[in-house]
Coordinates of C-alpha atoms and ligand atoms in Angstrom, one line a residue:
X1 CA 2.0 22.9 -9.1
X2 CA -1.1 25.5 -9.7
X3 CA -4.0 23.5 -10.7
X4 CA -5.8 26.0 -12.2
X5 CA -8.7 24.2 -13.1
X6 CA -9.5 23.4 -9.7
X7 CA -12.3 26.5 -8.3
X8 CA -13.0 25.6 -5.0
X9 CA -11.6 23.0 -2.0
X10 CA -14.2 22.0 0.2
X11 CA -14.3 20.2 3.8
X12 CA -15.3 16.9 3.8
X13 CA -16.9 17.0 7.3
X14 CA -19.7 19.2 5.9
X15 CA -21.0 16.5 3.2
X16 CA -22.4 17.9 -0.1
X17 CA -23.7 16.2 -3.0
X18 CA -20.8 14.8 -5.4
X19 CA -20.2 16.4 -8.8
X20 CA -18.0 15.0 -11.7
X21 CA -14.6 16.9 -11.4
X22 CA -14.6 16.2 -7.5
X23 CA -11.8 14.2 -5.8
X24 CA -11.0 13.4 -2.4
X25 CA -7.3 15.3 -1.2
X26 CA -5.4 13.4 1.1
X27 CA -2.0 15.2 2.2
X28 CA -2.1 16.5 -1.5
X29 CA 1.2 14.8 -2.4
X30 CA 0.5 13.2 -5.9
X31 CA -2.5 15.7 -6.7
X32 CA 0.0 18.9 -6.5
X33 CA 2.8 17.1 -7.7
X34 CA 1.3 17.4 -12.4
X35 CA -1.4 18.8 -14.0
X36 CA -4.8 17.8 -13.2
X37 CA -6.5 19.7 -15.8
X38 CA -9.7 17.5 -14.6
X39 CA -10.5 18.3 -11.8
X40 CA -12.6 21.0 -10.4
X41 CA -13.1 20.4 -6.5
X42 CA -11.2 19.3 -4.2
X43 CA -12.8 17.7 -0.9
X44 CA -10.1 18.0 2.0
X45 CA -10.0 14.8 4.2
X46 CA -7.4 16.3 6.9
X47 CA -9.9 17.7 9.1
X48 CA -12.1 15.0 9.5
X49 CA -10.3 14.5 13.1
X50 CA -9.9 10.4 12.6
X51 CA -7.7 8.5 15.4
X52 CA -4.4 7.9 13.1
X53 CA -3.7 4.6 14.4
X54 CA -5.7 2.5 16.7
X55 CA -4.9 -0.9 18.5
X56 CA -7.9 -2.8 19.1
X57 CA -7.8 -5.1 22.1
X58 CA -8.1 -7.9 19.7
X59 CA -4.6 -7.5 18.6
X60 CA -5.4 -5.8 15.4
X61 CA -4.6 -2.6 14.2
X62 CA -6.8 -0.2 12.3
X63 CA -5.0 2.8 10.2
X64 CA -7.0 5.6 9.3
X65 CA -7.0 6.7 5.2
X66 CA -5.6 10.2 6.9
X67 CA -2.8 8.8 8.8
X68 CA 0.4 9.8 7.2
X69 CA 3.5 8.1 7.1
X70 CA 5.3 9.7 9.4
X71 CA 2.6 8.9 11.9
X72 CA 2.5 5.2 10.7
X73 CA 6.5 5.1 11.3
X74 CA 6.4 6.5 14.8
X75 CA 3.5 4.2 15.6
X76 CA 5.6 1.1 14.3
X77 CA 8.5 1.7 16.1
X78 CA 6.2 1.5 19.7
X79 CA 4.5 -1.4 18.1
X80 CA 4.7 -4.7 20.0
X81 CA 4.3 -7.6 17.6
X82 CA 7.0 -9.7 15.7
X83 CA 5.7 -8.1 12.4
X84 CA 6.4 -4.4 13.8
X85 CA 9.7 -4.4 11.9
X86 CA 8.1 -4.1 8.4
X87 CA 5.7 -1.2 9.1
X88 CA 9.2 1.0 9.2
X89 CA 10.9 -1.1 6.2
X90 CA 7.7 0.2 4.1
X91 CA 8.0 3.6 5.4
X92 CA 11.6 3.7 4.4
X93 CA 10.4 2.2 1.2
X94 CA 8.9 5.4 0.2
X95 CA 11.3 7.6 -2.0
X96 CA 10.1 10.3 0.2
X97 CA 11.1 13.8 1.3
X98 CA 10.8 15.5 4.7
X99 CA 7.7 16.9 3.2
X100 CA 6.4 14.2 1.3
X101 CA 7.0 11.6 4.8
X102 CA 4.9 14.1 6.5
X103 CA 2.1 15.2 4.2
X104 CA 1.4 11.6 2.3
X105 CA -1.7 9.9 4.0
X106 CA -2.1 5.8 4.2
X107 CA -4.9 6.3 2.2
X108 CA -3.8 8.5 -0.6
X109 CA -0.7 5.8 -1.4
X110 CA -3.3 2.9 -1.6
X111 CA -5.7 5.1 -3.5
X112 CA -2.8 6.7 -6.0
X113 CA -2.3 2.9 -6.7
X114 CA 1.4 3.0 -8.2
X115 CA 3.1 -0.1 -8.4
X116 CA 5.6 1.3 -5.9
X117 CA 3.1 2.3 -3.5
X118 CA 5.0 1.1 -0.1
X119 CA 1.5 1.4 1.4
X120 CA 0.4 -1.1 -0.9
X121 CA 2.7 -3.5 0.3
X122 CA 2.8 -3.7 3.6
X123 CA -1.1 -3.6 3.7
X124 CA -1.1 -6.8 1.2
X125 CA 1.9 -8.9 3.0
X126 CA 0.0 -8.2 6.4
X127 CA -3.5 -9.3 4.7
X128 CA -5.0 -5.6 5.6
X129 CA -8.8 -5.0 4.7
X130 CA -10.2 -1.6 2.9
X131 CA -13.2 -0.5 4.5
X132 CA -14.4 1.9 1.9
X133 CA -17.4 4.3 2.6
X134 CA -19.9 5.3 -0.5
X135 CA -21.9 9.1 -0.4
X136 CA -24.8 7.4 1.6
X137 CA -22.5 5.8 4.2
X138 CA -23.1 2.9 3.3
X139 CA -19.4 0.6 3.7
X140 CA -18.0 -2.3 2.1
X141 CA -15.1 -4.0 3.4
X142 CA -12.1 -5.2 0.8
X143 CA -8.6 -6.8 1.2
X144 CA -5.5 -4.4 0.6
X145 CA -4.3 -7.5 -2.1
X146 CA -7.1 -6.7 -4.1
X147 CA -7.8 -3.3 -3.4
X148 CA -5.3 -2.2 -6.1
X149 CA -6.5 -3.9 -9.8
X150 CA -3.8 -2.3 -11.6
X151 CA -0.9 0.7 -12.4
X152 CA -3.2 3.5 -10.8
X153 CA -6.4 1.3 -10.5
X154 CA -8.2 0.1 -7.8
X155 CA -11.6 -1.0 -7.0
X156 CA -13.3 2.0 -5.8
X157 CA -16.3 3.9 -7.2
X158 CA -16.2 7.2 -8.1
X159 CA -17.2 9.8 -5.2
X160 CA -16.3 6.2 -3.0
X161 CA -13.6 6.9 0.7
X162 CA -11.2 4.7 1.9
X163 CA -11.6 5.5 5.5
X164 CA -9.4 3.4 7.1
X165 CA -7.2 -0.4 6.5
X166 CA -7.2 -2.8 9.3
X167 CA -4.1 -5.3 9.6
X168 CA -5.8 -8.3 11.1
X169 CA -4.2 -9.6 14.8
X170 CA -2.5 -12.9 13.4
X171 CA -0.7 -11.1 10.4
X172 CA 0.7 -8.6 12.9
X173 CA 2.4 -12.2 15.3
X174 CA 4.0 -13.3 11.9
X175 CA 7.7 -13.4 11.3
X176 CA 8.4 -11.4 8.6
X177 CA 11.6 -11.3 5.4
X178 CA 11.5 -7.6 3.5
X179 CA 13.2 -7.2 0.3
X180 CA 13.4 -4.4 -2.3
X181 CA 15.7 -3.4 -5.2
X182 CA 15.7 0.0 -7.0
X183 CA 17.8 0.8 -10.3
X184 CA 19.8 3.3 -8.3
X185 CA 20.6 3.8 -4.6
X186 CA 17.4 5.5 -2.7
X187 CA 15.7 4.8 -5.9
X188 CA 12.0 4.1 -6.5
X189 CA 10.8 0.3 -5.4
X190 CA 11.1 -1.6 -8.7
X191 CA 10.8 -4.8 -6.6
X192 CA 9.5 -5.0 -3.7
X193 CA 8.8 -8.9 -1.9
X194 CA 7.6 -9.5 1.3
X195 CA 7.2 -13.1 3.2
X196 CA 5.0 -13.8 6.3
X197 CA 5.7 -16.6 8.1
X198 CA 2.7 -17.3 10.5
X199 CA 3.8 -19.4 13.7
X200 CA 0.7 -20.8 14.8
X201 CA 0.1 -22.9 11.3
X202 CA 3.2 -22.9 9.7
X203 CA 1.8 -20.9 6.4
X204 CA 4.2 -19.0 4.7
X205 CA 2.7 -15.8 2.2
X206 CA 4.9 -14.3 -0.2
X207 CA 3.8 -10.9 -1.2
X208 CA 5.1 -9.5 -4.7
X209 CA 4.8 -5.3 -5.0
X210 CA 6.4 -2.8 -7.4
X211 CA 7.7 -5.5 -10.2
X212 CA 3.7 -6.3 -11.0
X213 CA 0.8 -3.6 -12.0
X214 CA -0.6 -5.0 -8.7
X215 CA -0.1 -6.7 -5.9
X216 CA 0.0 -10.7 -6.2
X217 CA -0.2 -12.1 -2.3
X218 CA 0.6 -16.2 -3.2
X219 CA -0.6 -18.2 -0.1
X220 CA 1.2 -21.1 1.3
X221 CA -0.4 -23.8 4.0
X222 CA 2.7 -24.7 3.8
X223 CA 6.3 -23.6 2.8
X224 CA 7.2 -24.6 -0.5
X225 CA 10.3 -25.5 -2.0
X226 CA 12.6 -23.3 -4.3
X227 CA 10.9 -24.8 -7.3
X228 CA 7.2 -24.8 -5.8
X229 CA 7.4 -21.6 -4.9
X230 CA 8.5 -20.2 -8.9
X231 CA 6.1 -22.2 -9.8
X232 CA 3.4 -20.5 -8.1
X233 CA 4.7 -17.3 -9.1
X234 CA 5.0 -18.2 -12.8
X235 CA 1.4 -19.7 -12.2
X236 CA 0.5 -16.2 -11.1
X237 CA 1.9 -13.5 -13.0
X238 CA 1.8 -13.6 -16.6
X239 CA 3.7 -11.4 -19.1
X240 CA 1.7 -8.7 -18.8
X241 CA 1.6 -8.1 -15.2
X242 CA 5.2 -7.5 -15.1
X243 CA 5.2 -3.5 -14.5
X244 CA 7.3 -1.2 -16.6
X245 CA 8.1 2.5 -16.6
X246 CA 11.9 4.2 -16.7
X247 CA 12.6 2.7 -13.1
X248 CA 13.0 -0.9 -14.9
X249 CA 12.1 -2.9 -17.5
X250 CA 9.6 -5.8 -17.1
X251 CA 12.1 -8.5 -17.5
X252 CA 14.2 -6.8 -14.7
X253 CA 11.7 -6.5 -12.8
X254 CA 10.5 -10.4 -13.1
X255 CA 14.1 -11.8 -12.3
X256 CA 14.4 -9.6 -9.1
X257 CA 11.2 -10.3 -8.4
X258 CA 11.9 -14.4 -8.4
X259 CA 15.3 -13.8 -7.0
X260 CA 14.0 -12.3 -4.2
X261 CA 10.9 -14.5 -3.4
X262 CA 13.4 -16.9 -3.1
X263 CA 15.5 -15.4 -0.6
X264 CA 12.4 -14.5 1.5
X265 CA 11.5 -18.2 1.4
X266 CA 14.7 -19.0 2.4
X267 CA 15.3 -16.8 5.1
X268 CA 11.8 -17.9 7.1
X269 CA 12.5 -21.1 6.3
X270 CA 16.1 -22.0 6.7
X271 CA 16.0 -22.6 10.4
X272 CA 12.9 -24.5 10.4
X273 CA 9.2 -23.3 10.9
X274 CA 9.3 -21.1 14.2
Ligands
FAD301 C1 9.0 13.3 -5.0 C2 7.9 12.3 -4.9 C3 8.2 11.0 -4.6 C4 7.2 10.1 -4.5 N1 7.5 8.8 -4.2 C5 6.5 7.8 -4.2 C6 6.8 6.5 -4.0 O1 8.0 6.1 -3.8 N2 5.8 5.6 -4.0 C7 4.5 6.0 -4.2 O2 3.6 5.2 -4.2 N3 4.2 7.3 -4.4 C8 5.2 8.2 -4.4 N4 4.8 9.5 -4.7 C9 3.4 9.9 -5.0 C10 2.6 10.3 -3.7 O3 3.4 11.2 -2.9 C11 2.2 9.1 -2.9 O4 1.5 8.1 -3.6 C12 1.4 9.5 -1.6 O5 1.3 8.4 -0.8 C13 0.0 10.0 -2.0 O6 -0.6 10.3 -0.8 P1 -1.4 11.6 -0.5 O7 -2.1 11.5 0.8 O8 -0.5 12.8 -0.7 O9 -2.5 11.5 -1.7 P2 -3.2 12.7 -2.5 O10 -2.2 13.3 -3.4 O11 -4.0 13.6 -1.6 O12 -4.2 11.8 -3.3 C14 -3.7 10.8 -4.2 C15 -5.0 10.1 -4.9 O13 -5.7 9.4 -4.0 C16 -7.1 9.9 -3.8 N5 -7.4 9.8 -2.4 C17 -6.6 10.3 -1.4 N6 -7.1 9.9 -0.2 C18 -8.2 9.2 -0.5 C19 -9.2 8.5 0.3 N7 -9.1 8.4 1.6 N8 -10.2 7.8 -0.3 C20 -10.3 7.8 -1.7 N9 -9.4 8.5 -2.5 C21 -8.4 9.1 -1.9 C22 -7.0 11.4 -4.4 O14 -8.2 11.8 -4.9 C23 -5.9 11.2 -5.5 O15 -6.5 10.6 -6.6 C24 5.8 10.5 -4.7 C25 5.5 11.8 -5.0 C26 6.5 12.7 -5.1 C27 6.2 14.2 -5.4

């Protein structure tokens, strides 16, 4: 895609002030895939030279905005924690080309916001946190569940970074149940639920992505039954947050989304809280 409004890309390690028509470019995936006839600058995060991935010694795990998916899947696959599992079942969530697995950055899915953003997801289930960073450095620190307000909205200001998401040390010991359904085979996420099952309390979380504008992480001190639990989701997610676009319609998208809550729930549950 030309974007031939765009005059100049700049690199974001030699700061200048912000003008309207600026955004951030991640690995460019979404912003040279349409038009973007408002834009006029582009300021290129992919030198900024930020560790992709680190482990802290507290157990948790900090992902730079930068780090790109391929990165994130290699890292999960080395990863030593019962919830290592997901990080690849969100990677393989993305309807992604060679090209698109190794260009698209962490960041750049949460900030694109799409309902299917696998990125999205996995950050929510695990109970990540945004640090975001304004033009006078100054940072504020956000969870990934909340992050994304809606289809393509999210709370960040204009000319605001996501530098980096941290998935906290207890998230990452969690037994974990993955779930997605697509209209087609290798299709885009039109439902997408993931369950955490934390060990040391018994608490059970039960993530919803892709059916909903946005992310809705329901919390559990303790598992619920079939019943609570569509309760809570009913509670939750009211007609209008059911998302809807040609990869399903709302209605679709609410049954699968139930359906599979319900056999997350089970499988964490059915063998008794371990
Ligand atoms: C064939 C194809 C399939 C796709 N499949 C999917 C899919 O299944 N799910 C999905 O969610 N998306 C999908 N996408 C869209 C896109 O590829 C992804 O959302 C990707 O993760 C975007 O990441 P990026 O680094 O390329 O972002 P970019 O294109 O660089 O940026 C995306 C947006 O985020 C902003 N941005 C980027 N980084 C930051 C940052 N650190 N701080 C603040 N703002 C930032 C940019 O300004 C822009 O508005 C697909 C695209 C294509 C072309």
């Amino acid at each position: 895609m030309d974007l031939n409004t765009v005059l100049d890309v700049r690199d974001a390690r030699r700061p200048e002030p912000w003008r309207p028509g600026d955004a951030w470019l991640g690995g460019g995936t979404y912003l040279f895939s349409e038009p973007q006839p408002h834009l006029r600058r582009l300021v290129d995060l992919s030198r900024m030279g930020w560790e992709p991935i680190r482990a802290r010694p507290d157990g948790s795990v900090e992902i730079a905005a930068t780090c790109t998916i391929a990165q994130l899947s290699r890292f999960g696959r080395t990863l030593d924690a019962t919830a290592a599992p997901l990080v690849e079942q969100c990677c393989r969530a993305f309807l992604a080309s060679f090209k698109i697995w190794n260009m698209a950055t962490v960041g750049g899915n949460l900030c694109n916001a799409l309902p299917a953003g696998p990125m999205i997801s996995l950050t929510a289930a695990l109970d990540g946190e945004c640090l975001l960073q304004a033009q006078d450095g100054s940072t504020r620190r956000v969870k990934a569940a909340a992050f994304v307000t809606g289809a393509g909205r999210k709370d960040l200001a204009v000319s605001e970074l996501l530098r980096s998401v941290t998935l906290p040390a207890r998230s990452l010991r969690c037994r974990t149940a993955f779930r997605q359904a697509s209209l087609y085979g290798l299709g885009r996420s039109a439902a997408l639920v993931i369950g955490t099952l934390d060990p040391l309390d018994a608490s059970l979380a039960v993530t919803i992505t892709a059916a909903t504008v946005r992310p809705f992480r329901l919390w559990f001190s303790l598992p619920p039954g079939r019943e609570a639990l569509r309760g809570a989701i009913a509670a939750a997610a009211g007609d209008r947050d059911w998302f809807d676009d040609i990869h399903g319609l709302p209605e679709w998208r609410r049954h699968m989304a139930f359906h599979l809550a319900e056999q997350v729930r089970h499988e964490l549950t059915r063998d008794g809280v371990r």
